Amino acid sequence: MEDETQERRKHCGELLKNIQDSLQRDANNHLKNDDITFAQMKLLLILYEHTGGEATMKELEKHLQVAQSTTAGIAARLEKKKLIEGYADPHDKRIKHVRITSAGKDICFRTRESVDNTERRLLEALTPEEREEFHRLLVKISCFIQ
């Protein structure tokens, strides 16, 4: 009870940060087996789930919401591990594309189950109605601050 009272006194941003840190720590522990980081997994999942398996570096930068140099570093490490492959645009050599490899798809498939389990664990303290409301509020805040 005392822990819950102390948690109520924290600002929303601090609570969200604590949740994010915990989720990221769990994810990194799971991803250790595949020798990839949370950021690398995010890039793989973007390719796997949102872009049909390939995208330009610029598109990935927008999805990840990080600098070009950060996206390039993440992609370079994944390419070295043979989880993605890069290629130049046939019409404009300045544009670099990347596509997920079958090894990258395998990691995404295995990780999806872990992500789903983590989300279930995160939300198990809430009723179905509270989960729906929580999600609605997160979407609303996310849209507002972007």
PDB file of C-alpha atoms in Angstrom:
ATOM      1  CA  MET A   1       0.000   0.000   0.000  1.00  0.00           C
ATOM      2  CA  GLU A   2       2.816   2.383   0.860  1.00  0.00           C
ATOM      3  CA  ASP A   3       4.495   1.685  -2.498  1.00  0.00           C
ATOM      4  CA  GLU A   4       1.243   2.458  -4.309  1.00  0.00           C
ATOM      5  CA  THR A   5       0.852   5.738  -2.389  1.00  0.00           C
ATOM      6  CA  GLN A   6       4.407   6.759  -3.315  1.00  0.00           C
ATOM      7  CA  GLU A   7       3.761   5.879  -6.977  1.00  0.00           C
ATOM      8  CA  ARG A   8       0.652   8.108  -6.990  1.00  0.00           C
ATOM      9  CA  ARG A   9       2.769  11.086  -5.932  1.00  0.00           C
ATOM     10  CA  LYS A  10       5.041  10.806  -8.972  1.00  0.00           C
ATOM     11  CA  HIS A  11       4.456  12.853 -12.095  1.00  0.00           C
ATOM     12  CA  CYS A  12       2.945  11.063 -15.092  1.00  0.00           C
ATOM     13  CA  GLY A  13       6.163  11.489 -17.081  1.00  0.00           C
ATOM     14  CA  GLU A  14       8.182   9.792 -14.372  1.00  0.00           C
ATOM     15  CA  LEU A  15       5.715   6.898 -14.209  1.00  0.00           C
ATOM     16  CA  LEU A  16       5.776   6.468 -17.980  1.00  0.00           C
ATOM     17  CA  LYS A  17       9.590   6.538 -17.925  1.00  0.00           C
ATOM     18  CA  ASN A  18       9.650   3.860 -15.203  1.00  0.00           C
ATOM     19  CA  ILE A  19       7.327   1.646 -17.254  1.00  0.00           C
ATOM     20  CA  GLN A  20       9.401   2.209 -20.420  1.00  0.00           C
ATOM     21  CA  ASP A  21      12.653   1.429 -18.580  1.00  0.00           C
ATOM     22  CA  SER A  22      11.202  -1.801 -17.198  1.00  0.00           C
ATOM     23  CA  LEU A  23       9.860  -2.882 -20.580  1.00  0.00           C
ATOM     24  CA  GLN A  24      13.135  -2.069 -22.301  1.00  0.00           C
ATOM     25  CA  ARG A  25      15.144  -3.938 -19.655  1.00  0.00           C
ATOM     26  CA  ASP A  26      12.933  -7.034 -20.110  1.00  0.00           C
ATOM     27  CA  ALA A  27      13.208  -6.780 -23.889  1.00  0.00           C
ATOM     28  CA  ASN A  28      16.994  -6.421 -23.818  1.00  0.00           C
ATOM     29  CA  ASN A  29      17.266  -9.481 -21.559  1.00  0.00           C
ATOM     30  CA  HIS A  30      15.182 -11.483 -24.023  1.00  0.00           C
ATOM     31  CA  LEU A  31      17.066 -10.128 -27.041  1.00  0.00           C
ATOM     32  CA  LYS A  32      20.465 -11.065 -25.586  1.00  0.00           C
ATOM     33  CA  ASN A  33      19.900 -14.583 -26.925  1.00  0.00           C
ATOM     34  CA  ASP A  34      19.840 -13.194 -30.468  1.00  0.00           C
ATOM     35  CA  ASP A  35      22.691 -10.728 -29.817  1.00  0.00           C
ATOM     36  CA  ILE A  36      20.611  -7.677 -30.725  1.00  0.00           C
ATOM     37  CA  THR A  37      19.481  -4.584 -28.865  1.00  0.00           C
ATOM     38  CA  PHE A  38      16.047  -3.086 -28.345  1.00  0.00           C
ATOM     39  CA  ALA A  39      16.772  -0.375 -30.941  1.00  0.00           C
ATOM     40  CA  GLN A  40      17.899  -2.972 -33.482  1.00  0.00           C
ATOM     41  CA  MET A  41      14.758  -5.000 -32.840  1.00  0.00           C
ATOM     42  CA  LYS A  42      12.601  -1.916 -33.396  1.00  0.00           C
ATOM     43  CA  LEU A  43      14.151  -1.442 -36.837  1.00  0.00           C
ATOM     44  CA  LEU A  44      13.641  -5.125 -37.703  1.00  0.00           C
ATOM     45  CA  LEU A  45      10.013  -4.999 -36.580  1.00  0.00           C
ATOM     46  CA  ILE A  46       9.373  -1.877 -38.656  1.00  0.00           C
ATOM     47  CA  LEU A  47      10.611  -3.724 -41.713  1.00  0.00           C
ATOM     48  CA  TYR A  48       8.799  -6.937 -40.790  1.00  0.00           C
ATOM     49  CA  GLU A  49       5.418  -5.478 -39.825  1.00  0.00           C
ATOM     50  CA  HIS A  50       4.994  -2.057 -41.404  1.00  0.00           C
ATOM     51  CA  THR A  51       6.869  -1.695 -44.660  1.00  0.00           C
ATOM     52  CA  GLY A  52       6.491  -5.015 -46.451  1.00  0.00           C
ATOM     53  CA  GLY A  53      10.029  -6.063 -45.620  1.00  0.00           C
ATOM     54  CA  GLU A  54      11.923  -3.127 -47.097  1.00  0.00           C
ATOM     55  CA  ALA A  55      12.249   0.627 -46.754  1.00  0.00           C
ATOM     56  CA  THR A  56      14.560   3.522 -47.463  1.00  0.00           C
ATOM     57  CA  MET A  57      16.853   4.729 -44.713  1.00  0.00           C
ATOM     58  CA  LYS A  58      14.870   7.986 -44.664  1.00  0.00           C
ATOM     59  CA  GLU A  59      11.616   6.080 -44.041  1.00  0.00           C
ATOM     60  CA  LEU A  60      13.240   4.137 -41.197  1.00  0.00           C
ATOM     61  CA  GLU A  61      14.548   7.361 -39.691  1.00  0.00           C
ATOM     62  CA  LYS A  62      10.984   8.715 -39.598  1.00  0.00           C
ATOM     63  CA  HIS A  63       9.561   5.518 -38.074  1.00  0.00           C
ATOM     64  CA  LEU A  64      12.279   5.341 -35.410  1.00  0.00           C
ATOM     65  CA  GLN A  65      12.152   9.095 -34.753  1.00  0.00           C
ATOM     66  CA  VAL A  66      15.931   9.318 -34.427  1.00  0.00           C
ATOM     67  CA  ALA A  67      18.717  11.086 -36.307  1.00  0.00           C
ATOM     68  CA  GLN A  68      19.991   9.834 -39.653  1.00  0.00           C
ATOM     69  CA  SER A  69      23.336   8.902 -38.120  1.00  0.00           C
ATOM     70  CA  THR A  70      21.640   6.809 -35.423  1.00  0.00           C
ATOM     71  CA  THR A  71      19.509   4.990 -37.992  1.00  0.00           C
ATOM     72  CA  ALA A  72      22.588   4.366 -40.142  1.00  0.00           C
ATOM     73  CA  GLY A  73      24.477   2.930 -37.158  1.00  0.00           C
ATOM     74  CA  ILE A  74      21.634   0.597 -36.191  1.00  0.00           C
ATOM     75  CA  ALA A  75      21.257  -0.554 -39.792  1.00  0.00           C
ATOM     76  CA  ALA A  76      25.004  -1.103 -40.203  1.00  0.00           C
ATOM     77  CA  ARG A  77      25.108  -3.372 -37.147  1.00  0.00           C
ATOM     78  CA  LEU A  78      22.094  -5.347 -38.385  1.00  0.00           C
ATOM     79  CA  GLU A  79      23.629  -5.655 -41.826  1.00  0.00           C
ATOM     80  CA  LYS A  80      26.870  -6.952 -40.303  1.00  0.00           C
ATOM     81  CA  LYS A  81      24.814  -9.614 -38.514  1.00  0.00           C
ATOM     82  CA  LYS A  82      23.125 -10.471 -41.836  1.00  0.00           C
ATOM     83  CA  LEU A  83      19.673  -9.600 -40.493  1.00  0.00           C
ATOM     84  CA  ILE A  84      19.099  -6.929 -43.139  1.00  0.00           C
ATOM     85  CA  GLU A  85      20.736  -6.152 -46.442  1.00  0.00           C
ATOM     86  CA  GLY A  86      21.259  -2.754 -47.987  1.00  0.00           C
ATOM     87  CA  TYR A  87      21.172  -1.758 -51.636  1.00  0.00           C
ATOM     88  CA  ALA A  88      21.233   1.433 -53.672  1.00  0.00           C
ATOM     89  CA  ASP A  89      18.141   2.744 -55.398  1.00  0.00           C
ATOM     90  CA  PRO A  90      18.391   1.784 -59.092  1.00  0.00           C
ATOM     91  CA  HIS A  91      17.240   5.273 -60.157  1.00  0.00           C
ATOM     92  CA  ASP A  92      19.058   7.393 -57.596  1.00  0.00           C
ATOM     93  CA  LYS A  93      22.293   6.031 -56.105  1.00  0.00           C
ATOM     94  CA  ARG A  94      22.080   8.541 -53.220  1.00  0.00           C
ATOM     95  CA  ILE A  95      19.066   6.689 -51.793  1.00  0.00           C
ATOM     96  CA  LYS A  96      19.808   3.581 -49.768  1.00  0.00           C
ATOM     97  CA  HIS A  97      17.214   0.880 -49.274  1.00  0.00           C
ATOM     98  CA  VAL A  98      17.293  -1.956 -46.768  1.00  0.00           C
ATOM     99  CA  ARG A  99      15.363  -5.204 -46.699  1.00  0.00           C
ATOM    100  CA  ILE A 100      14.961  -7.758 -43.963  1.00  0.00           C
ATOM    101  CA  THR A 101      16.604 -11.149 -44.521  1.00  0.00           C
ATOM    102  CA  SER A 102      15.096 -14.530 -43.666  1.00  0.00           C
ATOM    103  CA  ALA A 103      17.293 -14.602 -40.525  1.00  0.00           C
ATOM    104  CA  GLY A 104      15.847 -11.202 -39.531  1.00  0.00           C
ATOM    105  CA  LYS A 105      12.314 -12.477 -40.117  1.00  0.00           C
ATOM    106  CA  ASP A 106      13.013 -15.493 -37.907  1.00  0.00           C
ATOM    107  CA  ILE A 107      14.068 -13.236 -35.026  1.00  0.00           C
ATOM    108  CA  CYS A 108      10.938 -11.093 -35.477  1.00  0.00           C
ATOM    109  CA  PHE A 109       8.718 -14.149 -35.425  1.00  0.00           C
ATOM    110  CA  ARG A 110      10.301 -15.437 -32.195  1.00  0.00           C
ATOM    111  CA  THR A 111      10.240 -12.012 -30.581  1.00  0.00           C
ATOM    112  CA  ARG A 112       6.580 -11.312 -31.393  1.00  0.00           C
ATOM    113  CA  GLU A 113       5.474 -13.936 -28.834  1.00  0.00           C
ATOM    114  CA  SER A 114       7.676 -12.358 -26.152  1.00  0.00           C
ATOM    115  CA  VAL A 115       6.324  -8.882 -26.941  1.00  0.00           C
ATOM    116  CA  ASP A 116       2.741 -10.153 -26.692  1.00  0.00           C
ATOM    117  CA  ASN A 117       3.487 -11.837 -23.341  1.00  0.00           C
ATOM    118  CA  THR A 118       5.080  -8.650 -21.999  1.00  0.00           C
ATOM    119  CA  GLU A 119       2.059  -6.596 -23.034  1.00  0.00           C
ATOM    120  CA  ARG A 120      -0.293  -9.073 -21.375  1.00  0.00           C
ATOM    121  CA  ARG A 121       1.803  -8.846 -18.191  1.00  0.00           C
ATOM    122  CA  LEU A 122       1.781  -5.049 -18.376  1.00  0.00           C
ATOM    123  CA  LEU A 123      -2.001  -4.896 -18.643  1.00  0.00           C
ATOM    124  CA  GLU A 124      -3.055  -7.802 -16.426  1.00  0.00           C
ATOM    125  CA  ALA A 125      -3.763  -5.507 -13.462  1.00  0.00           C
ATOM    126  CA  LEU A 126      -6.443  -3.713 -15.517  1.00  0.00           C
ATOM    127  CA  THR A 127      -9.981  -4.766 -16.362  1.00  0.00           C
ATOM    128  CA  PRO A 128     -10.852  -5.056 -20.068  1.00  0.00           C
ATOM    129  CA  GLU A 129     -12.597  -1.676 -19.879  1.00  0.00           C
ATOM    130  CA  GLU A 130      -9.590  -0.085 -18.180  1.00  0.00           C
ATOM    131  CA  ARG A 131      -7.275  -1.550 -20.848  1.00  0.00           C
ATOM    132  CA  GLU A 132      -9.387  -0.014 -23.591  1.00  0.00           C
ATOM    133  CA  GLU A 133      -9.466   3.355 -21.821  1.00  0.00           C
ATOM    134  CA  PHE A 134      -5.717   3.203 -21.080  1.00  0.00           C
ATOM    135  CA  HIS A 135      -4.962   2.544 -24.740  1.00  0.00           C
ATOM    136  CA  ARG A 136      -7.316   5.313 -25.869  1.00  0.00           C
ATOM    137  CA  LEU A 137      -5.622   7.791 -23.528  1.00  0.00           C
ATOM    138  CA  LEU A 138      -2.123   6.753 -24.619  1.00  0.00           C
ATOM    139  CA  VAL A 139      -3.082   7.260 -28.277  1.00  0.00           C
ATOM    140  CA  LYS A 140      -4.598  10.656 -27.481  1.00  0.00           C
ATOM    141  CA  ILE A 141      -1.498  11.835 -25.590  1.00  0.00           C
ATOM    142  CA  SER A 142       0.844  10.416 -28.209  1.00  0.00           C
ATOM    143  CA  CYS A 143      -0.968  12.245 -31.003  1.00  0.00           C
ATOM    144  CA  PHE A 144      -1.071  15.472 -29.022  1.00  0.00           C
ATOM    145  CA  ILE A 145       2.658  15.634 -28.215  1.00  0.00           C
ATOM    146  CA  GLN A 146       3.871  14.824 -31.725  1.00  0.00           C
TER     147      GLN A 146
END
